[in-house]
């Protein structure tokens, strides 16, 4: 049950808006967090805005989300502290995967070229994540099935239009490159055997508003569109809040959105 005890949650892409919003809430709720960052100093600077002292329930690891070994280093629950009742061999032999992974890896589109420095940034990170899970299970005997919360995007559904008609040309032309990358990620997740939820926000902004209800679109390959919600914008802060409250915080439950895509919009 949610709140039954601290969870261990890994964050890939935690310096970004959605990822950091979810990470901040997980830290505040007392969960044990492991964040993989290419530039730890960037994350530390953002943390200073919210935490006067460095949180003791956060471990920051420097590394690239495209490297399997770096990702794998974030996916195991740290062994318990030394105790007379637990032998050293027991502490090292019991390897358990984290309870959840928040995946918000992404890149920035350059205008006016509509290109990206790495057009495969998401698909490479998603492959590294799945390969890391396989490696830890097969080579190290790790147990557990973490919930993978993967930030995707609206505009790439194969089941129907999920963006307002006026935005269709913008999505089709300006966001073509990142959307191709996200499509591969979604296809990979739908074909895997892991627990996952795809989160598809509308166009993201940095609004600090928290008084607007978040509308949730739900669809799945087996069920089709279960609930249709279409909108223009949502804030990064609210996406992080929603994913924490409804997915990460409930990672030890059977979540109604598992194996599906949820669209978030105002």
PDB file of C-alpha atoms in Angstrom:
ATOM      1  CA  UNK A   1       0.000   0.000   0.000  1.00  0.00           C
ATOM      2  CA  UNK A   2       1.206   3.550  -0.601  1.00  0.00           C
ATOM      3  CA  UNK A   3       2.834   4.938   2.493  1.00  0.00           C
ATOM      4  CA  UNK A   4       3.599   1.440   3.880  1.00  0.00           C
ATOM      5  CA  UNK A   5       7.288   2.318   3.859  1.00  0.00           C
ATOM      6  CA  UNK A   6       9.929   4.204   1.922  1.00  0.00           C
ATOM      7  CA  UNK A   7      10.426   3.062  -1.645  1.00  0.00           C
ATOM      8  CA  UNK A   8      13.622   3.160  -3.653  1.00  0.00           C
ATOM      9  CA  UNK A   9      13.173   5.102  -6.889  1.00  0.00           C
ATOM     10  CA  UNK A  10      15.714   5.604  -9.675  1.00  0.00           C
ATOM     11  CA  UNK A  11      15.623   8.765 -11.780  1.00  0.00           C
ATOM     12  CA  UNK A  12      17.038   9.018 -15.295  1.00  0.00           C
ATOM     13  CA  UNK A  13      16.833  12.609 -16.526  1.00  0.00           C
ATOM     14  CA  UNK A  14      16.221  14.200 -13.134  1.00  0.00           C
ATOM     15  CA  UNK A  15      17.657  17.601 -14.021  1.00  0.00           C
ATOM     16  CA  UNK A  16      14.806  18.263 -16.467  1.00  0.00           C
ATOM     17  CA  UNK A  17      11.574  19.947 -15.433  1.00  0.00           C
ATOM     18  CA  UNK A  18       9.254  16.930 -15.222  1.00  0.00           C
ATOM     19  CA  UNK A  19      11.933  14.692 -13.755  1.00  0.00           C
ATOM     20  CA  UNK A  20      13.056  17.190 -11.151  1.00  0.00           C
ATOM     21  CA  UNK A  21       9.477  17.916 -10.107  1.00  0.00           C
ATOM     22  CA  UNK A  22       8.896  14.213  -9.451  1.00  0.00           C
ATOM     23  CA  UNK A  23      12.283  13.794  -7.747  1.00  0.00           C
ATOM     24  CA  UNK A  24      11.669  16.721  -5.398  1.00  0.00           C
ATOM     25  CA  UNK A  25       8.369  15.241  -4.268  1.00  0.00           C
ATOM     26  CA  UNK A  26       9.860  11.777  -3.786  1.00  0.00           C
ATOM     27  CA  UNK A  27      12.599  13.267  -1.602  1.00  0.00           C
ATOM     28  CA  UNK A  28      10.073  15.266   0.431  1.00  0.00           C
ATOM     29  CA  UNK A  29       7.954  12.126   0.931  1.00  0.00           C
ATOM     30  CA  UNK A  30      10.936  10.297   2.434  1.00  0.00           C
ATOM     31  CA  UNK A  31      11.603   7.829  -0.362  1.00  0.00           C
ATOM     32  CA  UNK A  32      15.145   6.725  -1.155  1.00  0.00           C
ATOM     33  CA  UNK A  33      16.142   8.244  -4.492  1.00  0.00           C
ATOM     34  CA  UNK A  34      19.011   7.475  -6.857  1.00  0.00           C
ATOM     35  CA  UNK A  35      19.586   9.973  -9.664  1.00  0.00           C
ATOM     36  CA  UNK A  36      21.856   9.402 -12.655  1.00  0.00           C
ATOM     37  CA  UNK A  37      23.227  12.660 -14.070  1.00  0.00           C
ATOM     38  CA  UNK A  38      25.816  13.599 -16.643  1.00  0.00           C
ATOM     39  CA  UNK A  39      26.377  16.797 -14.678  1.00  0.00           C
ATOM     40  CA  UNK A  40      25.681  16.332 -10.949  1.00  0.00           C
ATOM     41  CA  UNK A  41      26.479  19.995 -10.296  1.00  0.00           C
ATOM     42  CA  UNK A  42      23.468  21.011 -12.366  1.00  0.00           C
ATOM     43  CA  UNK A  43      21.130  18.887 -10.256  1.00  0.00           C
ATOM     44  CA  UNK A  44      22.769  20.028  -7.029  1.00  0.00           C
ATOM     45  CA  UNK A  45      22.178  23.663  -7.980  1.00  0.00           C
ATOM     46  CA  UNK A  46      18.474  22.984  -8.504  1.00  0.00           C
ATOM     47  CA  UNK A  47      18.246  21.105  -5.216  1.00  0.00           C
ATOM     48  CA  UNK A  48      19.668  24.105  -3.372  1.00  0.00           C
ATOM     49  CA  UNK A  49      16.540  26.062  -4.304  1.00  0.00           C
ATOM     50  CA  UNK A  50      14.319  23.670  -2.327  1.00  0.00           C
ATOM     51  CA  UNK A  51      16.492  21.997   0.314  1.00  0.00           C
ATOM     52  CA  UNK A  52      18.647  24.071   2.713  1.00  0.00           C
ATOM     53  CA  UNK A  53      20.706  20.948   3.383  1.00  0.00           C
ATOM     54  CA  UNK A  54      21.550  18.117   1.026  1.00  0.00           C
ATOM     55  CA  UNK A  55      18.864  15.398   1.398  1.00  0.00           C
ATOM     56  CA  UNK A  56      20.191  12.262   3.066  1.00  0.00           C
ATOM     57  CA  UNK A  57      17.751  10.101   1.096  1.00  0.00           C
ATOM     58  CA  UNK A  58      19.242  11.063  -2.275  1.00  0.00           C
ATOM     59  CA  UNK A  59      22.222   9.481  -4.003  1.00  0.00           C
ATOM     60  CA  UNK A  60      23.526  11.239  -7.112  1.00  0.00           C
ATOM     61  CA  UNK A  61      25.583   9.153  -9.510  1.00  0.00           C
ATOM     62  CA  UNK A  62      27.511  10.679 -12.369  1.00  0.00           C
ATOM     63  CA  UNK A  63      27.055   8.870 -15.667  1.00  0.00           C
ATOM     64  CA  UNK A  64      25.417   8.679 -19.064  1.00  0.00           C
ATOM     65  CA  UNK A  65      21.936   7.168 -19.427  1.00  0.00           C
ATOM     66  CA  UNK A  66      23.099   5.570 -22.696  1.00  0.00           C
ATOM     67  CA  UNK A  67      25.630   3.386 -20.869  1.00  0.00           C
ATOM     68  CA  UNK A  68      24.253   0.124 -19.513  1.00  0.00           C
ATOM     69  CA  UNK A  69      26.718  -0.068 -16.626  1.00  0.00           C
ATOM     70  CA  UNK A  70      25.901   3.468 -15.489  1.00  0.00           C
ATOM     71  CA  UNK A  71      22.172   2.794 -15.585  1.00  0.00           C
ATOM     72  CA  UNK A  72      22.576  -0.555 -13.819  1.00  0.00           C
ATOM     73  CA  UNK A  73      24.415   1.183 -10.970  1.00  0.00           C
ATOM     74  CA  UNK A  74      21.169   3.013 -10.151  1.00  0.00           C
ATOM     75  CA  UNK A  75      18.771   0.088 -10.309  1.00  0.00           C
ATOM     76  CA  UNK A  76      19.633  -1.872  -7.166  1.00  0.00           C
ATOM     77  CA  UNK A  77      18.337  -1.155  -3.686  1.00  0.00           C
ATOM     78  CA  UNK A  78      21.403  -0.310  -1.562  1.00  0.00           C
ATOM     79  CA  UNK A  79      22.224  -3.006   1.007  1.00  0.00           C
ATOM     80  CA  UNK A  80      21.010  -2.381   4.563  1.00  0.00           C
ATOM     81  CA  UNK A  81      23.422  -0.838   7.056  1.00  0.00           C
ATOM     82  CA  UNK A  82      25.572  -3.214   9.112  1.00  0.00           C
ATOM     83  CA  UNK A  83      23.610  -5.027  11.790  1.00  0.00           C
ATOM     84  CA  UNK A  84      24.408  -7.868  14.214  1.00  0.00           C
ATOM     85  CA  UNK A  85      21.397  -9.764  12.851  1.00  0.00           C
ATOM     86  CA  UNK A  86      22.536  -9.520   9.208  1.00  0.00           C
ATOM     87  CA  UNK A  87      25.819 -11.061   8.146  1.00  0.00           C
ATOM     88  CA  UNK A  88      28.116  -9.329   5.680  1.00  0.00           C
ATOM     89  CA  UNK A  89      27.529 -12.070   3.115  1.00  0.00           C
ATOM     90  CA  UNK A  90      23.749 -11.676   3.446  1.00  0.00           C
ATOM     91  CA  UNK A  91      24.006  -7.918   2.937  1.00  0.00           C
ATOM     92  CA  UNK A  92      25.918  -8.395  -0.293  1.00  0.00           C
ATOM     93  CA  UNK A  93      24.049 -11.426  -1.663  1.00  0.00           C
ATOM     94  CA  UNK A  94      20.491 -10.118  -1.478  1.00  0.00           C
ATOM     95  CA  UNK A  95      20.128  -7.998  -4.588  1.00  0.00           C
ATOM     96  CA  UNK A  96      16.757  -6.364  -5.154  1.00  0.00           C
ATOM     97  CA  UNK A  97      15.756  -4.046  -7.959  1.00  0.00           C
ATOM     98  CA  UNK A  98      14.386  -0.608  -7.158  1.00  0.00           C
ATOM     99  CA  UNK A  99      10.630  -0.179  -6.798  1.00  0.00           C
ATOM    100  CA  UNK A 100      10.270   2.288  -9.670  1.00  0.00           C
ATOM    101  CA  UNK A 101      12.206   4.105 -12.375  1.00  0.00           C
ATOM    102  CA  UNK A 102      11.288   7.603 -13.534  1.00  0.00           C
ATOM    103  CA  UNK A 103      12.561   8.016 -17.114  1.00  0.00           C
ATOM    104  CA  UNK A 104      12.510  11.572 -18.451  1.00  0.00           C
ATOM    105  CA  UNK A 105      15.530  11.521 -20.741  1.00  0.00           C
ATOM    106  CA  UNK A 106      15.182  13.891 -23.679  1.00  0.00           C
ATOM    107  CA  UNK A 107      16.799  16.492 -25.868  1.00  0.00           C
ATOM    108  CA  UNK A 108      16.138  20.023 -27.059  1.00  0.00           C
ATOM    109  CA  UNK A 109      14.891  20.914 -30.529  1.00  0.00           C
ATOM    110  CA  UNK A 110      16.952  23.601 -32.263  1.00  0.00           C
ATOM    111  CA  UNK A 111      15.087  26.251 -34.209  1.00  0.00           C
ATOM    112  CA  UNK A 112      14.766  27.079 -37.053  1.00  0.00           C
ATOM    113  CA  UNK A 113      16.377  23.818 -38.220  1.00  0.00           C
ATOM    114  CA  UNK A 114      13.974  21.646 -36.140  1.00  0.00           C
ATOM    115  CA  UNK A 115      16.916  19.319 -35.454  1.00  0.00           C
ATOM    116  CA  UNK A 116      18.499  17.810 -32.336  1.00  0.00           C
ATOM    117  CA  UNK A 117      22.101  17.190 -31.350  1.00  0.00           C
ATOM    118  CA  UNK A 118      21.219  13.527 -30.824  1.00  0.00           C
ATOM    119  CA  UNK A 119      17.991  12.482 -32.566  1.00  0.00           C
ATOM    120  CA  UNK A 120      18.208   9.054 -30.901  1.00  0.00           C
ATOM    121  CA  UNK A 121      18.669  10.281 -27.348  1.00  0.00           C
ATOM    122  CA  UNK A 122      15.536   8.626 -25.945  1.00  0.00           C
ATOM    123  CA  UNK A 123      15.638   5.322 -27.785  1.00  0.00           C
ATOM    124  CA  UNK A 124      19.263   4.716 -26.765  1.00  0.00           C
ATOM    125  CA  UNK A 125      18.484   5.443 -23.125  1.00  0.00           C
ATOM    126  CA  UNK A 126      15.396   3.205 -23.164  1.00  0.00           C
ATOM    127  CA  UNK A 127      17.426   0.341 -24.620  1.00  0.00           C
ATOM    128  CA  UNK A 128      20.119   0.858 -21.996  1.00  0.00           C
ATOM    129  CA  UNK A 129      17.484   0.726 -19.251  1.00  0.00           C
ATOM    130  CA  UNK A 130      15.969  -2.539 -20.468  1.00  0.00           C
ATOM    131  CA  UNK A 131      19.411  -4.055 -21.076  1.00  0.00           C
ATOM    132  CA  UNK A 132      20.495  -3.038 -17.574  1.00  0.00           C
ATOM    133  CA  UNK A 133      17.467  -4.737 -16.027  1.00  0.00           C
ATOM    134  CA  UNK A 134      18.182  -7.917 -17.995  1.00  0.00           C
ATOM    135  CA  UNK A 135      21.848  -7.860 -16.990  1.00  0.00           C
ATOM    136  CA  UNK A 136      21.100  -7.430 -13.298  1.00  0.00           C
ATOM    137  CA  UNK A 137      18.585 -10.264 -13.334  1.00  0.00           C
ATOM    138  CA  UNK A 138      20.547 -12.706 -15.487  1.00  0.00           C
ATOM    139  CA  UNK A 139      24.093 -12.033 -14.295  1.00  0.00           C
ATOM    140  CA  UNK A 140      23.607 -10.833 -10.724  1.00  0.00           C
ATOM    141  CA  UNK A 141      20.428 -12.663  -9.725  1.00  0.00           C
ATOM    142  CA  UNK A 142      18.575  -9.471  -8.860  1.00  0.00           C
ATOM    143  CA  UNK A 143      14.874  -9.826  -8.121  1.00  0.00           C
ATOM    144  CA  UNK A 144      11.910  -7.507  -8.510  1.00  0.00           C
ATOM    145  CA  UNK A 145       9.789  -5.842 -11.172  1.00  0.00           C
ATOM    146  CA  UNK A 146      10.086  -2.069 -10.935  1.00  0.00           C
ATOM    147  CA  UNK A 147       7.424   0.178 -12.401  1.00  0.00           C
ATOM    148  CA  UNK A 148       8.894   2.124 -15.319  1.00  0.00           C
ATOM    149  CA  UNK A 149       7.347   5.592 -15.607  1.00  0.00           C
ATOM    150  CA  UNK A 150       8.400   6.872 -19.022  1.00  0.00           C
ATOM    151  CA  UNK A 151       7.784  10.467 -20.107  1.00  0.00           C
ATOM    152  CA  UNK A 152       6.713  10.514 -23.762  1.00  0.00           C
ATOM    153  CA  UNK A 153       4.564  13.024 -25.656  1.00  0.00           C
ATOM    154  CA  UNK A 154       1.170  13.654 -27.161  1.00  0.00           C
ATOM    155  CA  UNK A 155       0.926  13.693 -30.932  1.00  0.00           C
ATOM    156  CA  UNK A 156       2.243  10.179 -31.598  1.00  0.00           C
ATOM    157  CA  UNK A 157      -0.748   8.009 -30.737  1.00  0.00           C
ATOM    158  CA  UNK A 158      -1.604   5.332 -33.290  1.00  0.00           C
ATOM    159  CA  UNK A 159      -5.192   5.176 -32.035  1.00  0.00           C
ATOM    160  CA  UNK A 160      -6.428   8.680 -32.787  1.00  0.00           C
ATOM    161  CA  UNK A 161      -5.717  12.390 -32.591  1.00  0.00           C
ATOM    162  CA  UNK A 162      -4.802  13.540 -29.088  1.00  0.00           C
ATOM    163  CA  UNK A 163      -3.808  17.155 -29.830  1.00  0.00           C
ATOM    164  CA  UNK A 164      -5.948  20.167 -30.822  1.00  0.00           C
ATOM    165  CA  UNK A 165      -6.359  20.564 -34.587  1.00  0.00           C
ATOM    166  CA  UNK A 166      -4.555  23.963 -34.690  1.00  0.00           C
ATOM    167  CA  UNK A 167      -1.424  22.310 -33.270  1.00  0.00           C
ATOM    168  CA  UNK A 168      -1.283  19.427 -35.758  1.00  0.00           C
ATOM    169  CA  UNK A 169       0.948  21.255 -38.308  1.00  0.00           C
ATOM    170  CA  UNK A 170       3.357  22.341 -35.558  1.00  0.00           C
ATOM    171  CA  UNK A 171       3.574  18.819 -34.181  1.00  0.00           C
ATOM    172  CA  UNK A 172       4.015  17.363 -37.671  1.00  0.00           C
ATOM    173  CA  UNK A 173       6.823  19.659 -38.798  1.00  0.00           C
ATOM    174  CA  UNK A 174       8.553  21.269 -35.824  1.00  0.00           C
ATOM    175  CA  UNK A 175       8.507  18.212 -33.559  1.00  0.00           C
ATOM    176  CA  UNK A 176       8.993  15.488 -36.161  1.00  0.00           C
ATOM    177  CA  UNK A 177      12.529  14.547 -35.050  1.00  0.00           C
ATOM    178  CA  UNK A 178      11.892  14.107 -31.303  1.00  0.00           C
ATOM    179  CA  UNK A 179       8.584  12.424 -32.007  1.00  0.00           C
ATOM    180  CA  UNK A 180      10.232   9.785 -34.189  1.00  0.00           C
ATOM    181  CA  UNK A 181      12.532   9.067 -31.260  1.00  0.00           C
ATOM    182  CA  UNK A 182       9.617   8.816 -28.830  1.00  0.00           C
ATOM    183  CA  UNK A 183       7.728   6.495 -31.181  1.00  0.00           C
ATOM    184  CA  UNK A 184      10.579   4.003 -31.057  1.00  0.00           C
ATOM    185  CA  UNK A 185      10.639   4.193 -27.265  1.00  0.00           C
ATOM    186  CA  UNK A 186       6.910   3.527 -27.033  1.00  0.00           C
ATOM    187  CA  UNK A 187       7.114   0.622 -29.467  1.00  0.00           C
ATOM    188  CA  UNK A 188       9.956  -0.850 -27.422  1.00  0.00           C
ATOM    189  CA  UNK A 189       8.025  -0.538 -24.169  1.00  0.00           C
ATOM    190  CA  UNK A 190       4.830  -2.024 -25.563  1.00  0.00           C
ATOM    191  CA  UNK A 191       6.846  -5.039 -26.750  1.00  0.00           C
ATOM    192  CA  UNK A 192       8.694  -5.644 -23.470  1.00  0.00           C
ATOM    193  CA  UNK A 193       7.671  -7.687 -20.440  1.00  0.00           C
ATOM    194  CA  UNK A 194       8.293  -4.978 -17.848  1.00  0.00           C
ATOM    195  CA  UNK A 195       5.735  -3.042 -15.831  1.00  0.00           C
ATOM    196  CA  UNK A 196       5.420   0.401 -17.366  1.00  0.00           C
ATOM    197  CA  UNK A 197       3.260   3.469 -17.876  1.00  0.00           C
ATOM    198  CA  UNK A 198       3.833   5.901 -20.739  1.00  0.00           C
ATOM    199  CA  UNK A 199       3.116   9.499 -19.751  1.00  0.00           C
ATOM    200  CA  UNK A 200       2.252  11.817 -22.649  1.00  0.00           C
ATOM    201  CA  UNK A 201       2.066  15.474 -21.619  1.00  0.00           C
ATOM    202  CA  UNK A 202       0.678  18.208 -23.840  1.00  0.00           C
ATOM    203  CA  UNK A 203       3.058  21.039 -24.785  1.00  0.00           C
ATOM    204  CA  UNK A 204       5.088  21.799 -21.679  1.00  0.00           C
ATOM    205  CA  UNK A 205       5.535  25.176 -20.029  1.00  0.00           C
ATOM    206  CA  UNK A 206       7.045  26.471 -16.790  1.00  0.00           C
ATOM    207  CA  UNK A 207       3.866  27.795 -15.204  1.00  0.00           C
ATOM    208  CA  UNK A 208       3.772  27.608 -11.409  1.00  0.00           C
ATOM    209  CA  UNK A 209      -0.010  27.309 -11.296  1.00  0.00           C
ATOM    210  CA  UNK A 210      -1.381  24.430  -9.257  1.00  0.00           C
ATOM    211  CA  UNK A 211      -5.076  25.356  -9.267  1.00  0.00           C
ATOM    212  CA  UNK A 212      -5.973  23.852 -12.636  1.00  0.00           C
ATOM    213  CA  UNK A 213      -7.249  20.262 -12.707  1.00  0.00           C
ATOM    214  CA  UNK A 214      -5.159  17.812 -14.694  1.00  0.00           C
ATOM    215  CA  UNK A 215      -7.218  15.976 -17.289  1.00  0.00           C
ATOM    216  CA  UNK A 216      -6.121  12.422 -18.039  1.00  0.00           C
ATOM    217  CA  UNK A 217      -6.390  10.722 -21.429  1.00  0.00           C
ATOM    218  CA  UNK A 218      -6.055   6.923 -21.281  1.00  0.00           C
ATOM    219  CA  UNK A 219      -5.411   4.454 -24.079  1.00  0.00           C
ATOM    220  CA  UNK A 220      -3.871   1.040 -24.592  1.00  0.00           C
ATOM    221  CA  UNK A 221      -3.124  -1.332 -27.461  1.00  0.00           C
ATOM    222  CA  UNK A 222      -5.686  -3.865 -26.260  1.00  0.00           C
ATOM    223  CA  UNK A 223      -8.380  -1.486 -25.023  1.00  0.00           C
ATOM    224  CA  UNK A 224      -8.124   1.403 -27.491  1.00  0.00           C
ATOM    225  CA  UNK A 225      -8.963   4.900 -26.261  1.00  0.00           C
ATOM    226  CA  UNK A 226     -10.627   4.479 -22.877  1.00  0.00           C
ATOM    227  CA  UNK A 227     -10.855   8.164 -21.994  1.00  0.00           C
ATOM    228  CA  UNK A 228     -10.325  11.026 -24.437  1.00  0.00           C
ATOM    229  CA  UNK A 229      -8.921  14.339 -23.210  1.00  0.00           C
ATOM    230  CA  UNK A 230      -7.347  16.897 -25.563  1.00  0.00           C
ATOM    231  CA  UNK A 231      -5.663  20.141 -24.543  1.00  0.00           C
ATOM    232  CA  UNK A 232      -2.943  22.607 -25.421  1.00  0.00           C
ATOM    233  CA  UNK A 233      -0.601  22.907 -22.455  1.00  0.00           C
ATOM    234  CA  UNK A 234       0.460  21.615 -19.069  1.00  0.00           C
ATOM    235  CA  UNK A 235       3.347  22.603 -16.810  1.00  0.00           C
ATOM    236  CA  UNK A 236       6.428  20.520 -16.139  1.00  0.00           C
ATOM    237  CA  UNK A 237       5.787  20.972 -12.443  1.00  0.00           C
ATOM    238  CA  UNK A 238       2.292  19.501 -12.675  1.00  0.00           C
ATOM    239  CA  UNK A 239       3.448  16.559 -14.788  1.00  0.00           C
ATOM    240  CA  UNK A 240       5.993  15.703 -12.107  1.00  0.00           C
ATOM    241  CA  UNK A 241       3.420  16.085  -9.357  1.00  0.00           C
ATOM    242  CA  UNK A 242       0.890  13.869 -11.139  1.00  0.00           C
ATOM    243  CA  UNK A 243       3.399  11.141 -11.967  1.00  0.00           C
ATOM    244  CA  UNK A 244       4.618  11.055  -8.382  1.00  0.00           C
ATOM    245  CA  UNK A 245       1.171  11.061  -6.767  1.00  0.00           C
ATOM    246  CA  UNK A 246      -0.443   8.567  -9.128  1.00  0.00           C
ATOM    247  CA  UNK A 247       2.408   6.323 -10.272  1.00  0.00           C
ATOM    248  CA  UNK A 248       5.644   6.442  -8.269  1.00  0.00           C
ATOM    249  CA  UNK A 249       3.919   6.679  -4.893  1.00  0.00           C
ATOM    250  CA  UNK A 250       1.794   3.660  -5.853  1.00  0.00           C
ATOM    251  CA  UNK A 251       4.532   1.598  -7.508  1.00  0.00           C
ATOM    252  CA  UNK A 252       3.955  -1.311  -5.133  1.00  0.00           C
ATOM    253  CA  UNK A 253       0.295  -1.548  -6.206  1.00  0.00           C
ATOM    254  CA  UNK A 254      -1.400  -2.869  -9.306  1.00  0.00           C
ATOM    255  CA  UNK A 255      -1.895   0.459 -11.095  1.00  0.00           C
ATOM    256  CA  UNK A 256      -4.820   0.879 -13.475  1.00  0.00           C
ATOM    257  CA  UNK A 257      -2.586   2.528 -16.083  1.00  0.00           C
ATOM    258  CA  UNK A 258       0.011  -0.250 -16.335  1.00  0.00           C
ATOM    259  CA  UNK A 259       0.818  -1.223 -19.902  1.00  0.00           C
ATOM    260  CA  UNK A 260      -0.998   1.868 -21.189  1.00  0.00           C
ATOM    261  CA  UNK A 261      -0.366   5.464 -22.197  1.00  0.00           C
ATOM    262  CA  UNK A 262      -1.819   8.376 -20.254  1.00  0.00           C
ATOM    263  CA  UNK A 263      -2.055  11.859 -21.708  1.00  0.00           C
ATOM    264  CA  UNK A 264      -1.849  14.772 -19.271  1.00  0.00           C
ATOM    265  CA  UNK A 265      -3.263  18.183 -20.098  1.00  0.00           C
ATOM    266  CA  UNK A 266      -5.037  21.195 -18.604  1.00  0.00           C
TER     267      UNK A 266
END
